[in-house]
GROMACS .gro file of C-alpha atoms in nm:
model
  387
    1UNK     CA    1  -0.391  -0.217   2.979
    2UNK     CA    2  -0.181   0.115   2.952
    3UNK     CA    3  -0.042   0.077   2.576
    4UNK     CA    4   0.309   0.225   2.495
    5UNK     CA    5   0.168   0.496   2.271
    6UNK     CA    6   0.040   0.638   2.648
    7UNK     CA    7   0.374   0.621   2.777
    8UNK     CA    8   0.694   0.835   2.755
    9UNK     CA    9   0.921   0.725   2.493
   10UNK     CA   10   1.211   0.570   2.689
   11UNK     CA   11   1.504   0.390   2.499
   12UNK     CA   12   1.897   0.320   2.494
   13UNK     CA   13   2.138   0.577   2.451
   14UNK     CA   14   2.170   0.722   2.086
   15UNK     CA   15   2.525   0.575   2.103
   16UNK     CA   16   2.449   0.252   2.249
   17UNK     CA   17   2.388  -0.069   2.033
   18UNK     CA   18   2.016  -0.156   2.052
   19UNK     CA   19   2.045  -0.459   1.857
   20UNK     CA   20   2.121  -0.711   2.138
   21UNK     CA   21   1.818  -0.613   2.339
   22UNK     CA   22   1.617  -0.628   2.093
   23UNK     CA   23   1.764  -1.016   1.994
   24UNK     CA   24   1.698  -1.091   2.389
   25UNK     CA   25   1.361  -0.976   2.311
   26UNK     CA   26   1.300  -1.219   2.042
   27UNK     CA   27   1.394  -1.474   2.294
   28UNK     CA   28   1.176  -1.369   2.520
   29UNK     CA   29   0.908  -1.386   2.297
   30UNK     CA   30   0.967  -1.746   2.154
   31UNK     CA   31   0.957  -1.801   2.542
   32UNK     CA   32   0.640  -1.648   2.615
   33UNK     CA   33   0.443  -1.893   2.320
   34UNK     CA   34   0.497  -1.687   2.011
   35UNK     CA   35   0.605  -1.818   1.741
   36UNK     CA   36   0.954  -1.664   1.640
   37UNK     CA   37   1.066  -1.728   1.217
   38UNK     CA   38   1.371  -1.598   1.089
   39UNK     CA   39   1.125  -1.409   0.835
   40UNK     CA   40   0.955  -1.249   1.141
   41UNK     CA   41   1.243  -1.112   1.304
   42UNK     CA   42   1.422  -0.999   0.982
   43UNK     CA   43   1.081  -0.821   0.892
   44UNK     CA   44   1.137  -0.654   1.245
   45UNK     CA   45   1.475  -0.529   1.244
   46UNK     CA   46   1.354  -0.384   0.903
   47UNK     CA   47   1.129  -0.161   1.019
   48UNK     CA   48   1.306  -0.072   1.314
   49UNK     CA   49   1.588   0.078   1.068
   50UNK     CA   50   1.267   0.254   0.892
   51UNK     CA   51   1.142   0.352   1.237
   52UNK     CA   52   1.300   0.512   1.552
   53UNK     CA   53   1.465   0.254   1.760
   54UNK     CA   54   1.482   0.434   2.045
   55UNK     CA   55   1.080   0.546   2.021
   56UNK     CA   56   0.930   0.300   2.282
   57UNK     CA   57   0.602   0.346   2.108
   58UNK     CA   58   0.708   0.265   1.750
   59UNK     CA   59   0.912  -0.021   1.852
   60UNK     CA   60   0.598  -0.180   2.039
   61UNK     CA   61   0.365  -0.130   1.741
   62UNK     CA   62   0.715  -0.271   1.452
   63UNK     CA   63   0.710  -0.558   1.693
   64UNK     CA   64   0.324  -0.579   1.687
   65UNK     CA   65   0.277  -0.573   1.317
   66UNK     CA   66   0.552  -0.780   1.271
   67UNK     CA   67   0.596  -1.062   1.509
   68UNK     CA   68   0.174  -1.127   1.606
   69UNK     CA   69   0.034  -1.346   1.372
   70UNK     CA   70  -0.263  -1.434   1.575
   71UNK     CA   71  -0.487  -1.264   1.810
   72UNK     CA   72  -0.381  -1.458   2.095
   73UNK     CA   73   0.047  -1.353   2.033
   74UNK     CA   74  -0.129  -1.018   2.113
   75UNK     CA   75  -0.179  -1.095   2.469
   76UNK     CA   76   0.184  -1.274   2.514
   77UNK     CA   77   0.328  -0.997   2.337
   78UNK     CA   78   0.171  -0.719   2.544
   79UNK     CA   79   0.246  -0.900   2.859
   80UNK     CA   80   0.626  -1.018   2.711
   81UNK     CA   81   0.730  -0.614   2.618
   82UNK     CA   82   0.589  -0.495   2.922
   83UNK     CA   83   0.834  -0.727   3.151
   84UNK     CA   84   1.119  -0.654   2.892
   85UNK     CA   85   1.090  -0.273   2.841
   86UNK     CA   86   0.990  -0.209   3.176
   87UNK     CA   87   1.089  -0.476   3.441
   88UNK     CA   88   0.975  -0.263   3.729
   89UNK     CA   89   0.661  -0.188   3.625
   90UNK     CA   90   0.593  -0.543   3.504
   91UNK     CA   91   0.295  -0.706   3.291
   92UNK     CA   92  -0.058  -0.565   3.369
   93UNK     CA   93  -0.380  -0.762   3.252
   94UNK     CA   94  -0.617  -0.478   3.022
   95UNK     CA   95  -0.879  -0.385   3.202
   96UNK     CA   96  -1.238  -0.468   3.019
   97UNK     CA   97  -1.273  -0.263   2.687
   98UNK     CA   98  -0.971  -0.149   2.678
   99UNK     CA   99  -0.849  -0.136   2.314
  100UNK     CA  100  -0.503  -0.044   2.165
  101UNK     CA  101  -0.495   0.322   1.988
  102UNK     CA  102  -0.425   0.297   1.596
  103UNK     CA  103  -0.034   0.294   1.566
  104UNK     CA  104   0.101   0.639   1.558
  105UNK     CA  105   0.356   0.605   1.321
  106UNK     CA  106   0.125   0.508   1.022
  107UNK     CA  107   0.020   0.862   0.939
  108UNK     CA  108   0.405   1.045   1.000
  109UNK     CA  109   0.525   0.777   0.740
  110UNK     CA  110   0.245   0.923   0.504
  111UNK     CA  111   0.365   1.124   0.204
  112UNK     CA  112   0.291   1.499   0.236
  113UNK     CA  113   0.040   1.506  -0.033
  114UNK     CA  114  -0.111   1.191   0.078
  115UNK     CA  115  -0.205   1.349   0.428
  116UNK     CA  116  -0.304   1.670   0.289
  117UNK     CA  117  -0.546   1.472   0.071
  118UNK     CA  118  -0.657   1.227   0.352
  119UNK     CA  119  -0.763   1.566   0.548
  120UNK     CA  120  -0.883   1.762   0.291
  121UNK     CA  121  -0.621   2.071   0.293
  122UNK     CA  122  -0.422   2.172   0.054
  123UNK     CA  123  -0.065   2.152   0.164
  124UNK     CA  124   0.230   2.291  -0.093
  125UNK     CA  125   0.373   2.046  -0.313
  126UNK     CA  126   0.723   1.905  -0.187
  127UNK     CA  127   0.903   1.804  -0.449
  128UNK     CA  128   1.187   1.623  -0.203
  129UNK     CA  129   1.281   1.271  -0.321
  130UNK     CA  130   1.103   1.012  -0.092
  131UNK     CA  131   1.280   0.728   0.084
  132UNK     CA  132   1.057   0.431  -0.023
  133UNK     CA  133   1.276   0.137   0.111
  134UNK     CA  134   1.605   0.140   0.284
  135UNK     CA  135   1.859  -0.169   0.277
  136UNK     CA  136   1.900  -0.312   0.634
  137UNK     CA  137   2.227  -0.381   0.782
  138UNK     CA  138   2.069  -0.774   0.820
  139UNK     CA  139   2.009  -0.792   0.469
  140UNK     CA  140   2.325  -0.645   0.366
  141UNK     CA  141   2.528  -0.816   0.604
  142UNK     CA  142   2.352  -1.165   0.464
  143UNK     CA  143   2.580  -1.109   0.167
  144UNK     CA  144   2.909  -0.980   0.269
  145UNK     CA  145   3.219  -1.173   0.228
  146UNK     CA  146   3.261  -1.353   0.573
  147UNK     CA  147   3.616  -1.325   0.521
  148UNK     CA  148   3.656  -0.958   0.532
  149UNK     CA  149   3.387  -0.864   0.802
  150UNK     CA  150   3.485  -0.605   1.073
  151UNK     CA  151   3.456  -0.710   1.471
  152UNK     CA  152   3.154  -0.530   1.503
  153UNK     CA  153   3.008  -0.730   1.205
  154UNK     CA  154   3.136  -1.055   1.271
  155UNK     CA  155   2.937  -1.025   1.631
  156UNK     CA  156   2.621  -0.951   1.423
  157UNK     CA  157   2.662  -1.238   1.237
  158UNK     CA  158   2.691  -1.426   1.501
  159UNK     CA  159   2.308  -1.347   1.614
  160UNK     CA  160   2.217  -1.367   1.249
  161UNK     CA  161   2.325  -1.756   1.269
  162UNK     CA  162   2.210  -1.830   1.661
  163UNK     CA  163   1.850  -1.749   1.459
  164UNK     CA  164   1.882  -2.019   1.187
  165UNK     CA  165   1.618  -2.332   1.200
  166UNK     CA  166   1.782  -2.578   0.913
  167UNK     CA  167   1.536  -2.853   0.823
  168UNK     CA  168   1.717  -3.149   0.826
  169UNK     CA  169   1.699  -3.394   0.537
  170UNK     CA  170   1.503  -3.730   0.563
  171UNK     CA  171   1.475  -4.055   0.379
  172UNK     CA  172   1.198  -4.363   0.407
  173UNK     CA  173   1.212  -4.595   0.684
  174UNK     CA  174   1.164  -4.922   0.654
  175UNK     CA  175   0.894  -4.908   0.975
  176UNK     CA  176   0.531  -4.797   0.846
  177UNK     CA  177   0.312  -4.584   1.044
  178UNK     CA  178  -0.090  -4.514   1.000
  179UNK     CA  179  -0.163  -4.287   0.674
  180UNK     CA  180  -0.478  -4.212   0.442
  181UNK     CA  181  -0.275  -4.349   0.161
  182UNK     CA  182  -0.093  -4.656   0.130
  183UNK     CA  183  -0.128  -5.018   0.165
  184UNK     CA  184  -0.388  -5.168   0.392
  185UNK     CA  185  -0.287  -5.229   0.735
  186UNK     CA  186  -0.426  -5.561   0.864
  187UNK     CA  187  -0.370  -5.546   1.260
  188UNK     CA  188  -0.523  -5.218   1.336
  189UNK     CA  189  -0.856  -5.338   1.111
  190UNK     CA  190  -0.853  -5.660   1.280
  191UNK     CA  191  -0.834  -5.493   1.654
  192UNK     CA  192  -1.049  -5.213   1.541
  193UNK     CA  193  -1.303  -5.528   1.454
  194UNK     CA  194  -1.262  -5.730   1.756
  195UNK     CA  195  -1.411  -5.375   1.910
  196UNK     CA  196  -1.673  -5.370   1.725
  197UNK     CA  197  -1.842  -5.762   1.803
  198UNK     CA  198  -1.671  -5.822   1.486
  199UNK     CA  199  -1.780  -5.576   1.255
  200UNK     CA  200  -1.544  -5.395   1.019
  201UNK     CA  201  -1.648  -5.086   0.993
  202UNK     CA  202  -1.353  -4.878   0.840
  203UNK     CA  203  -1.018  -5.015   0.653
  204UNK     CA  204  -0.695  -4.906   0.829
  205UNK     CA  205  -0.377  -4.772   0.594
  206UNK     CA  206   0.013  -4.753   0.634
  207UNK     CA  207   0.255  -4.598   0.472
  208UNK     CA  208   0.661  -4.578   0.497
  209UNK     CA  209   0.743  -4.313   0.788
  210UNK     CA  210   1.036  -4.049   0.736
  211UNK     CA  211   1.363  -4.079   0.996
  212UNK     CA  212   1.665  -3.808   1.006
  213UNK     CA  213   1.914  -3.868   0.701
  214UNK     CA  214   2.266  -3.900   0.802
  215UNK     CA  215   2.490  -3.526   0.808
  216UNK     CA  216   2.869  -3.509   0.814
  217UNK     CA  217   3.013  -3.152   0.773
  218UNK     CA  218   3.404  -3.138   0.709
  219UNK     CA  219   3.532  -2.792   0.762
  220UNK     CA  220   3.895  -2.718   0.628
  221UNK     CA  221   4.054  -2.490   0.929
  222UNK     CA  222   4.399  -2.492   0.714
  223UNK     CA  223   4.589  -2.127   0.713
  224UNK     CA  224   4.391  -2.057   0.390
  225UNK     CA  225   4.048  -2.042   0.538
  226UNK     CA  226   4.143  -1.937   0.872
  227UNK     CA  227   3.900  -1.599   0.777
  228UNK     CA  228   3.593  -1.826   0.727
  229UNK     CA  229   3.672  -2.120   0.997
  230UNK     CA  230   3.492  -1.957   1.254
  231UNK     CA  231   3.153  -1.884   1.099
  232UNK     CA  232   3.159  -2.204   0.924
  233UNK     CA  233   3.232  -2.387   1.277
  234UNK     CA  234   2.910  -2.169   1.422
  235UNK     CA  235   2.695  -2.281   1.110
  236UNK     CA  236   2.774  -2.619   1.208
  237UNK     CA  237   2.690  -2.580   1.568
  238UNK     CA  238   2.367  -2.474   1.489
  239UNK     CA  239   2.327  -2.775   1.255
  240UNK     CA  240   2.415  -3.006   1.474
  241UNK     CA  241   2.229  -2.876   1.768
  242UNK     CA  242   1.940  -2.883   1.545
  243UNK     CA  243   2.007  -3.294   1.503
  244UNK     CA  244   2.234  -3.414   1.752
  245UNK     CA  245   2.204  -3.775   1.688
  246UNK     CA  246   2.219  -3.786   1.333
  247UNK     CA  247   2.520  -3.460   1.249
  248UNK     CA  248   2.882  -3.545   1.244
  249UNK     CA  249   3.155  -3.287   1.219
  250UNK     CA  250   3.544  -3.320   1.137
  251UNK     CA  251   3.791  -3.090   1.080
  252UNK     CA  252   4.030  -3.120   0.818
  253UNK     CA  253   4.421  -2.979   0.823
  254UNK     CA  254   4.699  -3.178   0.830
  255UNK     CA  255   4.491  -3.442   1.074
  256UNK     CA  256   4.117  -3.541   1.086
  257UNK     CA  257   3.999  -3.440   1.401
  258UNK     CA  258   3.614  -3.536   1.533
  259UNK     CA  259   3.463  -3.207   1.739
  260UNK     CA  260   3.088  -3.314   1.751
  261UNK     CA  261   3.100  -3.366   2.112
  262UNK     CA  262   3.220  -3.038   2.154
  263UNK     CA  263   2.913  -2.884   1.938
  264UNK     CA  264   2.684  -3.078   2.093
  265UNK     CA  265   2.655  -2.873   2.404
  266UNK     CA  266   2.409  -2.559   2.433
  267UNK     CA  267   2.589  -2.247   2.432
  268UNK     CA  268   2.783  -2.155   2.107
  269UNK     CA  269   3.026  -1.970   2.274
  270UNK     CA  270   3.151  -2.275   2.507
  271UNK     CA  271   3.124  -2.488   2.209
  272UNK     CA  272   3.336  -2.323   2.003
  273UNK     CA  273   3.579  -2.263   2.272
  274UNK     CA  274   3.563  -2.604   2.342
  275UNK     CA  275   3.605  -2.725   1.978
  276UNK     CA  276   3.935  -2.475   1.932
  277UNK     CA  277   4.123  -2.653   2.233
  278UNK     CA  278   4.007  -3.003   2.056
  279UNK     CA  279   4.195  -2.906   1.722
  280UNK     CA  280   4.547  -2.926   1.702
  281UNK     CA  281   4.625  -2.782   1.354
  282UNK     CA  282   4.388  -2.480   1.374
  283UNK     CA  283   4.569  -2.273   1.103
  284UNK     CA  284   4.792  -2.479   1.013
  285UNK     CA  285   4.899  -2.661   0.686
  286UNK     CA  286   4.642  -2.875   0.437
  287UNK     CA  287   4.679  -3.233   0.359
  288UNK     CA  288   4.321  -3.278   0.234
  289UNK     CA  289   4.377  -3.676   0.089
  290UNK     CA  290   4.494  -3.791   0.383
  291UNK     CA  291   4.224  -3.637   0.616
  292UNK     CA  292   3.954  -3.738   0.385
  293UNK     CA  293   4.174  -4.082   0.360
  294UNK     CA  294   4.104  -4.104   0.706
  295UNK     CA  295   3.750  -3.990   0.777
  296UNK     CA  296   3.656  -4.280   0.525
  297UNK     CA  297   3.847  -4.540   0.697
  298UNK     CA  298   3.809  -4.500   1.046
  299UNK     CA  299   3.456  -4.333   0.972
  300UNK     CA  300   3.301  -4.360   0.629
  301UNK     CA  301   3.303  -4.725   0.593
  302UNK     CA  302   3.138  -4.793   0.961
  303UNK     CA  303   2.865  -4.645   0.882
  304UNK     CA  304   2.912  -4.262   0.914
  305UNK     CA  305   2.909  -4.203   0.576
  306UNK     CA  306   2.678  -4.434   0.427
  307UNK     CA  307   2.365  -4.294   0.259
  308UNK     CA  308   2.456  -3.934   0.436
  309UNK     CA  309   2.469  -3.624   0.285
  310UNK     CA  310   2.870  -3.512   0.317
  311UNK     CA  311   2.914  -3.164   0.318
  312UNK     CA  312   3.299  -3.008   0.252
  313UNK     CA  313   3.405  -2.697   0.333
  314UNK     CA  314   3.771  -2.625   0.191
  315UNK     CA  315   3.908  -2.414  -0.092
  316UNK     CA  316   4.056  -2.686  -0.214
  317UNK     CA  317   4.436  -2.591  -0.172
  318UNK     CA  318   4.596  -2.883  -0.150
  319UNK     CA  319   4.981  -2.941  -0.045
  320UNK     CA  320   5.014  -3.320  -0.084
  321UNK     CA  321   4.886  -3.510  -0.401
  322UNK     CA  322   4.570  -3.413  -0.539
  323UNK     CA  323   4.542  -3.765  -0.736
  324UNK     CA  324   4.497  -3.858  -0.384
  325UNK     CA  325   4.200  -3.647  -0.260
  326UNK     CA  326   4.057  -3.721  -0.590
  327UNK     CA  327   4.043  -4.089  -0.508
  328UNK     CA  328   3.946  -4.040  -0.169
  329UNK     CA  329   3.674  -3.853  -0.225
  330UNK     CA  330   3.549  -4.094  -0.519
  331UNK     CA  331   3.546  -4.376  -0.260
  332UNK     CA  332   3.331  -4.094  -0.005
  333UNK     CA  333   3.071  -4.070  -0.302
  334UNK     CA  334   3.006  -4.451  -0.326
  335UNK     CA  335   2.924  -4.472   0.037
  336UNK     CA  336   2.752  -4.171   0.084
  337UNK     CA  337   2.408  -4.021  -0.086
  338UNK     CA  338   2.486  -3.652  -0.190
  339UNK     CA  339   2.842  -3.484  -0.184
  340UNK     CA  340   2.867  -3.127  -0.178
  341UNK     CA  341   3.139  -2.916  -0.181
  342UNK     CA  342   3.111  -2.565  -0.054
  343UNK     CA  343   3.442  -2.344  -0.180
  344UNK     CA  344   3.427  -2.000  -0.027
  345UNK     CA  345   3.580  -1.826  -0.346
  346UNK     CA  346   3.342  -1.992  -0.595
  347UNK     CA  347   3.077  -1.693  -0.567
  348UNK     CA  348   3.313  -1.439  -0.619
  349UNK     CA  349   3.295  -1.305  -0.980
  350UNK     CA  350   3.596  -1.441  -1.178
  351UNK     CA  351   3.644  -1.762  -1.037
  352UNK     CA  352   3.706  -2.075  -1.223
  353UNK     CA  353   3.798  -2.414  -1.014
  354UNK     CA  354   4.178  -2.453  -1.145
  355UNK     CA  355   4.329  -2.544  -0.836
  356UNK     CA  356   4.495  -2.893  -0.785
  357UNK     CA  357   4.236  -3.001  -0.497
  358UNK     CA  358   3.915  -2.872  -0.712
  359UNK     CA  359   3.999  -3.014  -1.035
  360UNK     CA  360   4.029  -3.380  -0.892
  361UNK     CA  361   3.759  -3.399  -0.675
  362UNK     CA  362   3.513  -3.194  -0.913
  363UNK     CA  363   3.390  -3.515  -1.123
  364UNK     CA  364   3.267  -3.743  -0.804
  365UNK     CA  365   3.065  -3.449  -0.674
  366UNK     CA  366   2.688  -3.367  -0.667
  367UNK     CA  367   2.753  -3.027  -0.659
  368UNK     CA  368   2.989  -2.719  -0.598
  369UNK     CA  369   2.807  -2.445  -0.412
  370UNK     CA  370   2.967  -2.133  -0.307
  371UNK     CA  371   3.000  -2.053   0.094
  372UNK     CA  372   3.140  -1.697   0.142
  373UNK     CA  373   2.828  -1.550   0.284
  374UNK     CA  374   2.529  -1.590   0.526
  375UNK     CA  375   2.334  -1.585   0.215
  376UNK     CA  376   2.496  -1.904   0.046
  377UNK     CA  377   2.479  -2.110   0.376
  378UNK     CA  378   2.105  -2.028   0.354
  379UNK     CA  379   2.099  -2.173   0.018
  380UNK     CA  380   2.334  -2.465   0.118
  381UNK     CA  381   2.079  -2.596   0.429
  382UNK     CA  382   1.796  -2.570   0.130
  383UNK     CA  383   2.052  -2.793  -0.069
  384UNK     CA  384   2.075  -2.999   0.260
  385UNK     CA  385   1.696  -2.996   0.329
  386UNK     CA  386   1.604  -3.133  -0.031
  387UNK     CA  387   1.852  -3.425  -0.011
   0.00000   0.00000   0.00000
């Protein structure tokens, strides 16, 4: 197979935006067999900023060294880039012996001295500062304030969140499956016995399987987090995409409205355009106690709620009673397992909870997380996960 490194260096423009080619390549991959992790790809758009983006050769061997975990990703990946880069040309199989030159890049990323003493010359000493690791715009996008991101960085968040794989949380069912461990399991010894004349020859185990735990996200869409409605309603699309039969979302504003049938479809962009036209206080004013009021009777007590993990996401402005919420939400943490409350401005430096909304709900919760970046909703679907 002709490599890259034997091929012209062909890429985008210098002003065009590489990034959602190289996303669509990603997708590609994960569609080719290899296995695609949020690690993986975040390890490749770092070396991509290290590297030349628009070098065809050194973004085949970042991909390479990044995304191949196993010798057979190298064939999919070989055959996956060549279709992608060059659609015209299309995948070739490698003809017998042919094996991939060493990377070309490794030895121009070499310090100065280091290649001088890997030859044997003697170079002059450069005494210019080197670059040994550079910040990507991923990472420091991951903890920017979602509220004051650009249009330009608001779409790359967007792909940063289409790439999230939450784990979601699971309790013991009361059905028991085979295990190694566990109490013995009488029918499968007794029909492994009646196979063998009789004979038992090995005693069968079961333990208590593991089914989906119960989710229900309610995301405040009042005036006051208007800036953060929109990335938390994607975070919750991917959630509930994830687990469609076990995720319930709600908006709260001055109504409760139920949008999971809206999230439940494929594409994030119809969703959410779907979801928007379902909501008829988008922006609007916040009567908190009364939503939650109504999510737990028309919801909670039938069943939504009960031994779920409840996730909210408000600031916690209220503008009707906050005795009320408080109450409310006490009744939500009876029925449910875990309560969390994610407030948007509790990671920024200098908070305190002293609003009305906060301070009543604060002693009936399992815990106050912060939600202002891509960073904390990472830590809030570990939170999730553990439950």
């Amino acid at each position: 197979m002709q490599y890259p490194s034997a091929v012209p260096d062909t890429g985008p423009a210098p002003d065009a935006d590489p990034f959602p080619g190289l996303v669509g390549f990603t997708a590609a991959l994960r569609a080719a067999g290899v296995p695609m992790t949020t690690d993986r790809v975040a390890a490749f758009t770092e070396a991509l900023d290290t590297l030349d983006v628009t070098s065809r050769t050194q973004t085949y061997w970042a991909g390479r060294l990044t995304l191949c975990s196993d010798p057979d990703d190298i064939r999919r990946y070989d055959a996956a880039f060549a279709a992608w880069f060059d659609p015209a040309q299309g995948p070739r199989s490698p003809a017998p012996g042919d094996r991939p030159p060493p990377p070309p890049t490794l030895r121009s990323l070499m310090p100065a001295r280091d290649r001088g003493a890997e030859s044997g010359e003697d170079e002059e000493e450069d005494d210019s500062p080197v670059v040994r690791a550079t910040a990507t715009g991923a990472e420091v996008l991951r903890t920017r304030d979602l509220g004051e991101l650009g249009p330009l960085e608001r779409e790359h968040l967007r792909r940063l969140l289409a790439l999230l794989r939450p784990d979601p949380p699971t309790r013991a069912s009361r059905r028991r499956g085979p295990s190694r461990h566990g109490s013995p399991d009488p029918r499968r010894t007794l029909r492994a016995a009646l196979r063998n004349e009789g004979e038992i020859g090995a005693l069968y185990r079961r333990a208590p399987t593991r089914r989906p735990r119960k989710v229900v996200l309610l995301i405040d869409v009042s005036g006051s987090m208007e800036p953060y409605a929109d990335a938390l309603l994607r975070f919750a699309h991917v959630v509930v995409r994830r687990s469609p039969r076990s995720t319930e979302v709600f908006t709260l504003g001055t109504r409760l409205t139920r949008v999971t049938r809206e999230l439940r479809q494929r594409d994030a962009e119809r969703a959410l355009r779907e979801a928007s036209r379902a909501i008829p206080d988008w922006s609007g004013g916040t009567r908190l106690g009364e939503a939650v009021q109504a999510f737990v009777d028309r919801w909670g007590q039938r069943g939504a709620a009960r031994r779920a993990v409840v996730v909210v996401f408000s600031d916690g402005w209220e503008r009707g009673e906050p005795d009320l919420l408080g109450r409310q939400v006490q009744r939500l943490s009876r029925l449910a397992h875990k309560v969390v409350w994610v407030n948007p401005h509790a990671g920024k430096e200098g908070y305190a909870p002293v609003q009305g909304g906060i301070v009543a709900v604060l002693p009936h919760l399992d815990q106050l997380l912060a939600g202002h970046s891509l960073e904390t909703l990472e830590r809030l679907l570990a939170v999730m996960r553990d439950a």
